[in-house]
Short mmCIF file of N, CA and C in Angstrom, two decimals:
data_model
loop_
_atom_site.label_atom_id
_atom_site.label_comp_id
_atom_site.label_asym_id
_atom_site.label_seq_id
_atom_site.Cartn_x
_atom_site.Cartn_y
_atom_site.Cartn_z
N MET A 14 -28.12 -17.78 -27.17
CA MET A 14 -26.97 -17.26 -27.86
C MET A 14 -26.33 -16.11 -27.08
N LYS A 15 -27.13 -15.13 -26.64
CA LYS A 15 -26.62 -14.00 -25.87
C LYS A 15 -26.05 -14.47 -24.54
N PHE A 16 -26.67 -15.49 -23.97
CA PHE A 16 -26.24 -16.03 -22.69
C PHE A 16 -24.81 -16.54 -22.77
N ARG A 17 -24.43 -17.16 -23.88
CA ARG A 17 -23.07 -17.69 -24.07
C ARG A 17 -22.03 -16.57 -24.11
N LYS A 18 -22.41 -15.43 -24.60
CA LYS A 18 -21.49 -14.29 -24.66
C LYS A 18 -21.33 -13.64 -23.29
N ILE A 19 -22.35 -13.72 -22.47
CA ILE A 19 -22.32 -13.09 -21.15
C ILE A 19 -21.51 -13.91 -20.15
N ILE A 20 -21.54 -15.23 -20.26
CA ILE A 20 -20.86 -16.12 -19.31
C ILE A 20 -19.37 -15.77 -19.17
N PRO A 21 -18.59 -15.64 -20.28
CA PRO A 21 -17.17 -15.29 -20.11
C PRO A 21 -16.98 -13.94 -19.42
N ILE A 22 -17.85 -12.99 -19.69
CA ILE A 22 -17.75 -11.67 -19.06
C ILE A 22 -17.97 -11.80 -17.56
N ILE A 23 -18.97 -12.56 -17.16
CA ILE A 23 -19.26 -12.76 -15.73
C ILE A 23 -18.07 -13.41 -15.04
N PHE A 24 -17.50 -14.45 -15.65
CA PHE A 24 -16.35 -15.11 -15.04
C PHE A 24 -15.14 -14.19 -14.97
N SER A 25 -14.94 -13.35 -15.98
CA SER A 25 -13.83 -12.40 -15.95
C SER A 25 -13.98 -11.41 -14.80
N VAL A 26 -15.19 -10.88 -14.62
CA VAL A 26 -15.45 -9.93 -13.54
C VAL A 26 -15.24 -10.60 -12.19
N LEU A 27 -15.76 -11.80 -12.02
CA LEU A 27 -15.58 -12.52 -10.75
C LEU A 27 -14.11 -12.81 -10.49
N PHE A 28 -13.36 -13.16 -11.51
CA PHE A 28 -11.93 -13.43 -11.35
C PHE A 28 -11.20 -12.18 -10.91
N LEU A 29 -11.49 -11.04 -11.55
CA LEU A 29 -10.84 -9.79 -11.18
C LEU A 29 -11.19 -9.36 -9.77
N LEU A 30 -12.42 -9.61 -9.36
CA LEU A 30 -12.84 -9.22 -8.02
C LEU A 30 -12.27 -10.14 -6.95
N SER A 31 -11.83 -11.32 -7.34
CA SER A 31 -11.31 -12.26 -6.35
C SER A 31 -9.92 -11.84 -5.86
N PHE A 32 -9.25 -10.96 -6.59
CA PHE A 32 -7.97 -10.43 -6.16
C PHE A 32 -8.15 -8.97 -5.83
N GLY A 33 -7.48 -8.48 -4.85
CA GLY A 33 -7.59 -7.07 -4.51
C GLY A 33 -7.30 -6.84 -3.05
N VAL A 34 -7.75 -5.73 -2.57
CA VAL A 34 -7.55 -5.34 -1.19
C VAL A 34 -8.24 -6.36 -0.28
N PRO A 35 -7.55 -6.84 0.76
CA PRO A 35 -8.20 -7.78 1.68
C PRO A 35 -9.50 -7.20 2.22
N LYS A 36 -10.52 -8.04 2.28
CA LYS A 36 -11.87 -7.62 2.64
C LYS A 36 -11.91 -6.85 3.96
N LYS A 37 -11.16 -7.32 4.96
CA LYS A 37 -11.22 -6.69 6.28
C LYS A 37 -10.64 -5.27 6.29
N LEU A 38 -9.84 -4.93 5.28
CA LEU A 38 -9.23 -3.60 5.22
C LEU A 38 -9.81 -2.72 4.12
N GLU A 39 -10.72 -3.28 3.35
CA GLU A 39 -11.25 -2.59 2.18
C GLU A 39 -11.82 -1.20 2.47
N LYS A 40 -12.65 -1.08 3.50
CA LYS A 40 -13.28 0.21 3.82
C LYS A 40 -12.25 1.26 4.25
N LYS A 41 -11.28 0.82 5.04
CA LYS A 41 -10.25 1.76 5.50
C LYS A 41 -9.41 2.26 4.33
N VAL A 42 -9.03 1.36 3.44
CA VAL A 42 -8.23 1.73 2.28
C VAL A 42 -9.03 2.67 1.38
N ASP A 43 -10.28 2.33 1.14
CA ASP A 43 -11.15 3.15 0.30
C ASP A 43 -11.26 4.57 0.84
N LYS A 44 -11.45 4.70 2.13
CA LYS A 44 -11.58 6.02 2.77
C LYS A 44 -10.31 6.84 2.57
N GLU A 45 -9.15 6.21 2.77
CA GLU A 45 -7.88 6.93 2.64
C GLU A 45 -7.61 7.33 1.19
N VAL A 46 -7.87 6.42 0.24
CA VAL A 46 -7.64 6.73 -1.17
C VAL A 46 -8.52 7.90 -1.60
N LYS A 47 -9.80 7.86 -1.23
CA LYS A 47 -10.72 8.95 -1.60
C LYS A 47 -10.29 10.27 -0.98
N ASP A 48 -9.79 10.22 0.24
CA ASP A 48 -9.35 11.43 0.93
C ASP A 48 -8.08 12.00 0.31
N VAL A 49 -7.11 11.15 0.04
CA VAL A 49 -5.83 11.62 -0.51
C VAL A 49 -6.00 12.21 -1.90
N PHE A 50 -6.72 11.50 -2.76
CA PHE A 50 -6.84 11.94 -4.15
C PHE A 50 -8.07 12.81 -4.40
N GLU A 51 -8.87 13.02 -3.34
CA GLU A 51 -10.06 13.87 -3.42
C GLU A 51 -10.96 13.47 -4.59
N ILE A 52 -11.28 12.17 -4.63
CA ILE A 52 -12.14 11.62 -5.67
C ILE A 52 -13.20 10.74 -5.03
N ALA A 53 -14.27 10.52 -5.77
CA ALA A 53 -15.34 9.64 -5.29
C ALA A 53 -15.22 8.26 -5.92
N ASP A 54 -14.84 8.21 -7.19
CA ASP A 54 -14.74 6.94 -7.90
C ASP A 54 -13.33 6.77 -8.44
N TYR A 55 -12.85 5.55 -8.36
CA TYR A 55 -11.52 5.24 -8.88
C TYR A 55 -11.47 3.76 -9.22
N ASN A 56 -10.46 3.40 -9.97
CA ASN A 56 -10.20 2.00 -10.30
C ASN A 56 -8.96 1.56 -9.56
N ILE A 57 -8.99 0.35 -9.09
CA ILE A 57 -7.83 -0.23 -8.40
C ILE A 57 -7.41 -1.46 -9.19
N GLN A 58 -6.11 -1.52 -9.50
CA GLN A 58 -5.59 -2.62 -10.30
C GLN A 58 -4.37 -3.21 -9.62
N ASN A 59 -4.33 -4.52 -9.56
CA ASN A 59 -3.19 -5.21 -8.97
C ASN A 59 -1.94 -4.96 -9.81
N ILE A 60 -0.81 -4.89 -9.16
CA ILE A 60 0.47 -4.82 -9.85
C ILE A 60 1.10 -6.20 -9.73
N ASN A 61 1.39 -6.78 -10.87
CA ASN A 61 1.98 -8.12 -10.88
C ASN A 61 3.49 -8.00 -11.06
N VAL A 62 4.23 -8.56 -10.13
CA VAL A 62 5.70 -8.52 -10.17
C VAL A 62 6.19 -9.96 -10.25
N SER A 63 7.04 -10.23 -11.21
CA SER A 63 7.55 -11.59 -11.39
C SER A 63 8.35 -12.02 -10.16
N SER A 64 8.42 -13.31 -9.95
CA SER A 64 9.15 -13.83 -8.79
C SER A 64 10.64 -13.50 -8.89
N ASP A 65 11.17 -13.41 -10.10
CA ASP A 65 12.58 -13.06 -10.29
C ASP A 65 12.86 -11.65 -9.78
N ILE A 66 12.03 -10.70 -10.18
CA ILE A 66 12.21 -9.31 -9.72
C ILE A 66 11.87 -9.21 -8.24
N ASN A 67 10.81 -9.88 -7.81
CA ASN A 67 10.40 -9.83 -6.40
C ASN A 67 11.51 -10.31 -5.48
N SER A 68 12.30 -11.26 -5.92
CA SER A 68 13.39 -11.78 -5.08
C SER A 68 14.48 -10.73 -4.85
N LYS A 69 14.50 -9.69 -5.68
CA LYS A 69 15.51 -8.63 -5.56
C LYS A 69 14.99 -7.41 -4.79
N LEU A 70 13.72 -7.45 -4.41
CA LEU A 70 13.12 -6.32 -3.71
C LEU A 70 13.23 -6.48 -2.19
N PRO A 71 13.47 -5.39 -1.49
CA PRO A 71 13.49 -5.46 -0.02
C PRO A 71 12.11 -5.73 0.58
N SER A 72 11.05 -5.26 -0.09
CA SER A 72 9.67 -5.49 0.38
C SER A 72 9.02 -6.57 -0.46
N ARG A 73 8.14 -7.31 0.15
CA ARG A 73 7.40 -8.36 -0.54
C ARG A 73 6.24 -7.70 -1.29
N ILE A 74 6.23 -7.86 -2.61
CA ILE A 74 5.17 -7.29 -3.44
C ILE A 74 4.34 -8.43 -4.00
N THR A 75 3.03 -8.39 -3.74
CA THR A 75 2.13 -9.41 -4.25
C THR A 75 0.92 -8.74 -4.90
N GLU A 76 0.09 -9.55 -5.52
CA GLU A 76 -1.14 -9.03 -6.12
C GLU A 76 -2.13 -8.58 -5.06
N GLU A 77 -1.86 -8.92 -3.81
CA GLU A 77 -2.77 -8.58 -2.72
C GLU A 77 -2.29 -7.44 -1.85
N ASN A 78 -1.12 -6.85 -2.18
CA ASN A 78 -0.66 -5.76 -1.33
C ASN A 78 -0.14 -4.53 -2.07
N PHE A 79 -0.10 -4.56 -3.39
CA PHE A 79 0.37 -3.40 -4.14
C PHE A 79 -0.56 -3.16 -5.32
N PHE A 80 -1.10 -1.93 -5.41
CA PHE A 80 -2.14 -1.63 -6.37
C PHE A 80 -1.91 -0.27 -7.03
N GLN A 81 -2.35 -0.18 -8.27
CA GLN A 81 -2.34 1.09 -8.99
C GLN A 81 -3.73 1.71 -8.86
N ILE A 82 -3.77 2.99 -8.59
CA ILE A 82 -5.03 3.73 -8.49
C ILE A 82 -5.14 4.63 -9.71
N SER A 83 -6.27 4.55 -10.39
CA SER A 83 -6.47 5.39 -11.57
C SER A 83 -7.92 5.83 -11.66
N THR A 84 -8.15 6.85 -12.45
CA THR A 84 -9.49 7.31 -12.75
C THR A 84 -9.50 7.85 -14.17
N LYS A 85 -10.49 7.46 -14.92
CA LYS A 85 -10.63 7.89 -16.31
C LYS A 85 -9.36 7.67 -17.11
N GLY A 86 -8.68 6.54 -16.86
CA GLY A 86 -7.48 6.18 -17.61
C GLY A 86 -6.20 6.85 -17.15
N ALA A 87 -6.28 7.75 -16.20
CA ALA A 87 -5.09 8.46 -15.70
C ALA A 87 -4.64 7.85 -14.38
N VAL A 88 -3.36 7.55 -14.28
CA VAL A 88 -2.80 7.01 -13.04
C VAL A 88 -2.73 8.13 -12.01
N LEU A 89 -3.32 7.87 -10.84
CA LEU A 89 -3.26 8.83 -9.73
C LEU A 89 -2.12 8.50 -8.78
N GLY A 90 -1.89 7.20 -8.57
CA GLY A 90 -0.86 6.79 -7.63
C GLY A 90 -0.92 5.30 -7.36
N TYR A 91 -0.37 4.92 -6.21
CA TYR A 91 -0.26 3.51 -5.85
C TYR A 91 -0.56 3.34 -4.37
N VAL A 92 -1.02 2.14 -4.02
CA VAL A 92 -1.31 1.81 -2.63
C VAL A 92 -0.53 0.55 -2.27
N TYR A 93 0.08 0.58 -1.10
CA TYR A 93 0.82 -0.57 -0.60
C TYR A 93 0.30 -0.90 0.80
N LEU A 94 0.00 -2.16 1.03
CA LEU A 94 -0.46 -2.66 2.33
C LEU A 94 0.51 -3.72 2.82
N ASP A 95 0.82 -3.68 4.11
CA ASP A 95 1.68 -4.73 4.65
C ASP A 95 1.56 -4.77 6.17
N LYS A 96 2.31 -5.66 6.76
CA LYS A 96 2.40 -5.79 8.21
C LYS A 96 3.85 -5.56 8.61
N ALA A 97 4.02 -5.02 9.80
CA ALA A 97 5.36 -4.83 10.35
C ALA A 97 5.34 -5.30 11.80
N PRO A 98 6.46 -5.81 12.29
CA PRO A 98 6.48 -6.32 13.67
C PRO A 98 6.49 -5.21 14.71
N SER A 99 5.77 -5.44 15.79
CA SER A 99 5.87 -4.59 16.98
C SER A 99 6.51 -5.47 18.04
N LYS A 100 6.37 -5.13 19.30
CA LYS A 100 7.09 -5.88 20.33
C LYS A 100 6.72 -7.37 20.36
N THR A 101 5.43 -7.67 20.40
CA THR A 101 5.02 -9.08 20.47
C THR A 101 4.05 -9.48 19.37
N ALA A 102 3.63 -8.55 18.54
CA ALA A 102 2.65 -8.85 17.49
C ALA A 102 3.08 -8.15 16.20
N GLN A 103 2.13 -7.88 15.35
CA GLN A 103 2.36 -7.13 14.12
C GLN A 103 1.29 -6.07 13.98
N PHE A 104 1.58 -5.04 13.21
CA PHE A 104 0.56 -4.04 12.90
C PHE A 104 0.42 -3.93 11.39
N ASP A 105 -0.79 -3.62 10.95
CA ASP A 105 -1.08 -3.43 9.53
C ASP A 105 -0.94 -1.96 9.21
N TYR A 106 -0.30 -1.67 8.10
CA TYR A 106 -0.14 -0.28 7.70
C TYR A 106 -0.39 -0.11 6.20
N LEU A 107 -0.60 1.12 5.82
CA LEU A 107 -0.92 1.49 4.45
C LEU A 107 0.01 2.62 4.03
N VAL A 108 0.47 2.57 2.79
CA VAL A 108 1.25 3.67 2.22
C VAL A 108 0.59 4.02 0.89
N ILE A 109 0.29 5.28 0.71
CA ILE A 109 -0.26 5.75 -0.56
C ILE A 109 0.79 6.64 -1.20
N PHE A 110 1.12 6.31 -2.45
CA PHE A 110 2.08 7.07 -3.23
C PHE A 110 1.34 7.90 -4.27
N ASP A 111 1.83 9.09 -4.56
CA ASP A 111 1.26 9.86 -5.66
C ASP A 111 1.85 9.32 -6.97
N LYS A 112 1.47 9.91 -8.09
CA LYS A 112 1.92 9.40 -9.39
C LYS A 112 3.42 9.59 -9.59
N ASN A 113 4.04 10.47 -8.81
CA ASN A 113 5.48 10.69 -8.89
C ASN A 113 6.26 9.82 -7.91
N LEU A 114 5.55 8.89 -7.29
CA LEU A 114 6.12 7.91 -6.35
C LEU A 114 6.65 8.55 -5.06
N LYS A 115 6.04 9.66 -4.68
CA LYS A 115 6.31 10.26 -3.38
C LYS A 115 5.19 9.84 -2.45
N ILE A 116 5.51 9.69 -1.19
CA ILE A 116 4.49 9.27 -0.23
C ILE A 116 3.49 10.40 -0.02
N ALA A 117 2.23 10.06 -0.25
CA ALA A 117 1.15 11.03 -0.05
C ALA A 117 0.53 10.84 1.33
N ARG A 118 0.54 9.60 1.83
CA ARG A 118 -0.02 9.34 3.16
C ARG A 118 0.45 7.97 3.64
N THR A 119 0.65 7.90 4.95
CA THR A 119 0.86 6.62 5.62
C THR A 119 -0.18 6.52 6.73
N LYS A 120 -0.58 5.31 7.01
CA LYS A 120 -1.58 5.13 8.06
C LYS A 120 -1.38 3.75 8.68
N VAL A 121 -1.44 3.70 9.98
CA VAL A 121 -1.47 2.42 10.67
C VAL A 121 -2.93 2.01 10.74
N LEU A 122 -3.26 0.91 10.10
CA LEU A 122 -4.65 0.47 10.00
C LEU A 122 -5.10 -0.33 11.22
N VAL A 123 -4.25 -1.22 11.69
CA VAL A 123 -4.58 -2.05 12.86
C VAL A 123 -3.32 -2.17 13.71
N TYR A 124 -3.40 -1.73 14.96
CA TYR A 124 -2.29 -1.86 15.90
C TYR A 124 -2.73 -2.79 17.02
N ARG A 125 -1.96 -3.83 17.28
CA ARG A 125 -2.40 -4.89 18.17
C ARG A 125 -1.68 -4.94 19.52
N GLU A 126 -0.96 -3.93 19.87
CA GLU A 126 -0.20 -3.91 21.12
C GLU A 126 -0.85 -2.95 22.12
N GLU A 127 -0.53 -3.16 23.37
CA GLU A 127 -1.02 -2.26 24.41
C GLU A 127 -0.22 -0.95 24.41
N TYR A 128 1.08 -1.06 24.12
CA TYR A 128 1.96 0.11 24.11
C TYR A 128 2.51 0.35 22.70
N GLY A 129 2.84 1.58 22.42
CA GLY A 129 3.46 1.92 21.14
C GLY A 129 2.49 2.38 20.09
N GLY A 130 1.22 2.43 20.40
CA GLY A 130 0.21 2.83 19.43
C GLY A 130 0.35 4.26 18.95
N GLU A 131 1.23 5.03 19.59
CA GLU A 131 1.44 6.42 19.19
C GLU A 131 1.95 6.52 17.75
N ILE A 132 2.52 5.44 17.23
CA ILE A 132 2.99 5.50 15.84
C ILE A 132 1.82 5.64 14.87
N GLY A 133 0.63 5.39 15.33
CA GLY A 133 -0.55 5.56 14.49
C GLY A 133 -1.06 6.98 14.42
N SER A 134 -0.44 7.89 15.17
CA SER A 134 -0.92 9.28 15.16
C SER A 134 -0.61 9.93 13.81
N ARG A 135 -1.55 10.68 13.32
CA ARG A 135 -1.40 11.34 12.03
C ARG A 135 -0.19 12.28 12.05
N ARG A 136 0.02 12.91 13.17
CA ARG A 136 1.13 13.86 13.29
C ARG A 136 2.48 13.15 13.10
N TRP A 137 2.66 12.02 13.78
CA TRP A 137 3.93 11.30 13.65
C TRP A 137 4.09 10.75 12.23
N LEU A 138 3.03 10.15 11.70
CA LEU A 138 3.10 9.55 10.37
C LEU A 138 3.29 10.59 9.27
N SER A 139 2.91 11.83 9.52
CA SER A 139 3.06 12.88 8.50
C SER A 139 4.53 13.15 8.17
N GLN A 140 5.43 12.69 9.02
CA GLN A 140 6.87 12.86 8.75
C GLN A 140 7.29 12.13 7.47
N PHE A 141 6.54 11.10 7.09
CA PHE A 141 6.88 10.33 5.89
C PHE A 141 6.34 10.99 4.61
N THR A 142 5.37 11.89 4.75
CA THR A 142 4.73 12.52 3.59
C THR A 142 5.77 13.29 2.78
N GLY A 143 5.75 13.07 1.48
CA GLY A 143 6.67 13.73 0.57
C GLY A 143 7.97 12.99 0.36
N LYS A 144 8.21 11.94 1.14
CA LYS A 144 9.46 11.19 1.00
C LYS A 144 9.39 10.32 -0.26
N SER A 145 10.56 10.14 -0.87
CA SER A 145 10.68 9.26 -2.03
C SER A 145 11.91 8.38 -1.82
N GLY A 146 12.20 7.54 -2.77
CA GLY A 146 13.34 6.65 -2.67
C GLY A 146 14.67 7.37 -2.57
N LYS A 147 14.70 8.64 -2.92
CA LYS A 147 15.93 9.42 -2.87
C LYS A 147 16.21 9.97 -1.47
N ASP A 148 15.20 9.91 -0.60
CA ASP A 148 15.33 10.48 0.74
C ASP A 148 15.79 9.45 1.76
N THR A 149 16.47 9.95 2.78
CA THR A 149 16.77 9.09 3.93
C THR A 149 15.67 9.32 4.96
N LEU A 150 15.57 8.43 5.89
CA LEU A 150 14.56 8.57 6.94
C LEU A 150 15.21 8.88 8.28
N ASP A 151 16.41 9.46 8.22
CA ASP A 151 17.15 9.79 9.43
C ASP A 151 16.47 10.87 10.26
N ASP A 152 15.63 11.68 9.63
CA ASP A 152 14.99 12.78 10.33
C ASP A 152 13.65 12.39 10.98
N ILE A 153 13.27 11.13 10.92
CA ILE A 153 12.02 10.68 11.53
C ILE A 153 12.22 10.62 13.05
N ALA A 154 11.37 11.32 13.78
CA ALA A 154 11.51 11.44 15.23
C ALA A 154 11.18 10.12 15.94
N ALA A 155 11.83 9.92 17.06
CA ALA A 155 11.56 8.76 17.91
C ALA A 155 10.33 9.05 18.77
N ILE A 156 9.77 7.99 19.34
CA ILE A 156 8.65 8.12 20.27
C ILE A 156 9.00 7.31 21.52
N SER A 157 9.03 7.97 22.65
CA SER A 157 9.31 7.28 23.90
C SER A 157 8.24 6.22 24.16
N GLY A 158 8.67 5.00 24.44
CA GLY A 158 7.75 3.91 24.72
C GLY A 158 7.30 3.15 23.48
N ALA A 159 7.77 3.59 22.31
CA ALA A 159 7.38 2.92 21.07
C ALA A 159 8.62 2.65 20.20
N THR A 160 9.74 2.44 20.84
CA THR A 160 11.01 2.30 20.12
C THR A 160 10.97 1.19 19.09
N ILE A 161 10.47 0.04 19.45
CA ILE A 161 10.44 -1.11 18.53
C ILE A 161 9.52 -0.81 17.35
N SER A 162 8.34 -0.28 17.61
CA SER A 162 7.39 0.03 16.54
C SER A 162 7.90 1.12 15.62
N VAL A 163 8.54 2.14 16.19
CA VAL A 163 9.10 3.22 15.38
C VAL A 163 10.18 2.66 14.46
N ARG A 164 11.09 1.89 15.03
CA ARG A 164 12.17 1.30 14.23
C ARG A 164 11.60 0.40 13.14
N SER A 165 10.60 -0.38 13.49
CA SER A 165 9.97 -1.28 12.54
C SER A 165 9.31 -0.51 11.40
N MET A 166 8.59 0.56 11.73
CA MET A 166 7.93 1.36 10.70
C MET A 166 8.95 2.05 9.81
N LYS A 167 10.01 2.59 10.39
CA LYS A 167 11.05 3.23 9.59
C LYS A 167 11.69 2.22 8.64
N ASN A 168 11.99 1.03 9.13
CA ASN A 168 12.58 -0.01 8.28
C ASN A 168 11.63 -0.41 7.15
N ALA A 169 10.35 -0.56 7.49
CA ALA A 169 9.35 -0.93 6.49
C ALA A 169 9.23 0.15 5.42
N MET A 170 9.22 1.41 5.85
CA MET A 170 9.10 2.52 4.90
C MET A 170 10.35 2.61 4.02
N HIS A 171 11.50 2.42 4.60
CA HIS A 171 12.74 2.42 3.83
C HIS A 171 12.69 1.34 2.75
N ASP A 172 12.25 0.14 3.14
CA ASP A 172 12.20 -0.98 2.21
C ASP A 172 11.21 -0.75 1.07
N ILE A 173 10.03 -0.22 1.39
CA ILE A 173 9.04 -0.02 0.31
C ILE A 173 9.47 1.12 -0.60
N LEU A 174 10.09 2.16 -0.06
CA LEU A 174 10.60 3.23 -0.91
C LEU A 174 11.65 2.71 -1.88
N LYS A 175 12.53 1.87 -1.37
CA LYS A 175 13.57 1.28 -2.22
C LYS A 175 12.95 0.35 -3.25
N SER A 176 11.96 -0.45 -2.84
CA SER A 176 11.29 -1.38 -3.76
C SER A 176 10.56 -0.64 -4.87
N VAL A 177 9.85 0.42 -4.52
CA VAL A 177 9.12 1.22 -5.51
C VAL A 177 10.11 1.83 -6.50
N GLY A 178 11.25 2.27 -6.02
CA GLY A 178 12.29 2.81 -6.91
C GLY A 178 12.77 1.77 -7.90
N ILE A 179 12.99 0.56 -7.43
CA ILE A 179 13.43 -0.54 -8.31
C ILE A 179 12.34 -0.84 -9.34
N LEU A 180 11.08 -0.93 -8.90
CA LEU A 180 9.98 -1.20 -9.83
C LEU A 180 9.86 -0.10 -10.88
N HIS A 181 10.09 1.13 -10.48
CA HIS A 181 10.04 2.24 -11.42
C HIS A 181 11.20 2.14 -12.43
N ASN A 182 12.40 1.85 -11.93
CA ASN A 182 13.56 1.74 -12.82
C ASN A 182 13.40 0.60 -13.81
N LYS A 183 12.71 -0.45 -13.43
CA LYS A 183 12.46 -1.59 -14.32
C LYS A 183 11.20 -1.39 -15.16
N GLN A 184 10.61 -0.21 -15.05
CA GLN A 184 9.43 0.21 -15.81
C GLN A 184 8.22 -0.71 -15.57
N ILE A 185 8.09 -1.22 -14.36
CA ILE A 185 6.92 -2.01 -13.98
C ILE A 185 5.82 -1.06 -13.52
N ILE A 186 6.23 0.04 -12.90
CA ILE A 186 5.27 1.09 -12.51
C ILE A 186 5.75 2.43 -13.06
#
C-alpha cells in the first residue's frame, strides 16, 4: 500500500530532474550561482514560456536555458544559458540576473576559438554588471582581435535584456 503512494512521487522527482541545466555545464553554473548569491543551497526551476510569446522574443527561451533561482520560497534571481557565434564556432555563456532583473554576472563558460577568448575575462564581462533592459550597451568597450566575439556577445546581451523585459511585462517572471 505504501509502495503505491511512493511510486508517483519517485516519477515526479525523476521527471523534474530530467529538465534543467545541461549536465556538462551544471558544475560551472552551480559555482557561479553560489558565488553571486552567496548561498550554499538553492532551488532551480525552469521557466516555461509559451510558443506564442517565445515567437515575439529576440532570445530563444526554453526549459533548458532559462531558470528561476530561489531559496526558502524567496526568488533570488534568474539564470540564462545560451550560445553565441564567434568567427568559426560558437561559445557558451551564462547570464545571472538579480531579482530586479539587473545583470549580476556574465560568464563565458566555453570558448572554442583560438583567438578572441579575451571576451571571457572577468574584467571585460564586468561591463555588463548592473545593466537592465532600460540600458544601452553602447558603452561596452571593444577588444582588439576579438571584434566578432565582442559584437556577438553585445548582441546576445541586448537580446536577452530585451527578452527578460518582455517576460517581466507579461508577468511571466
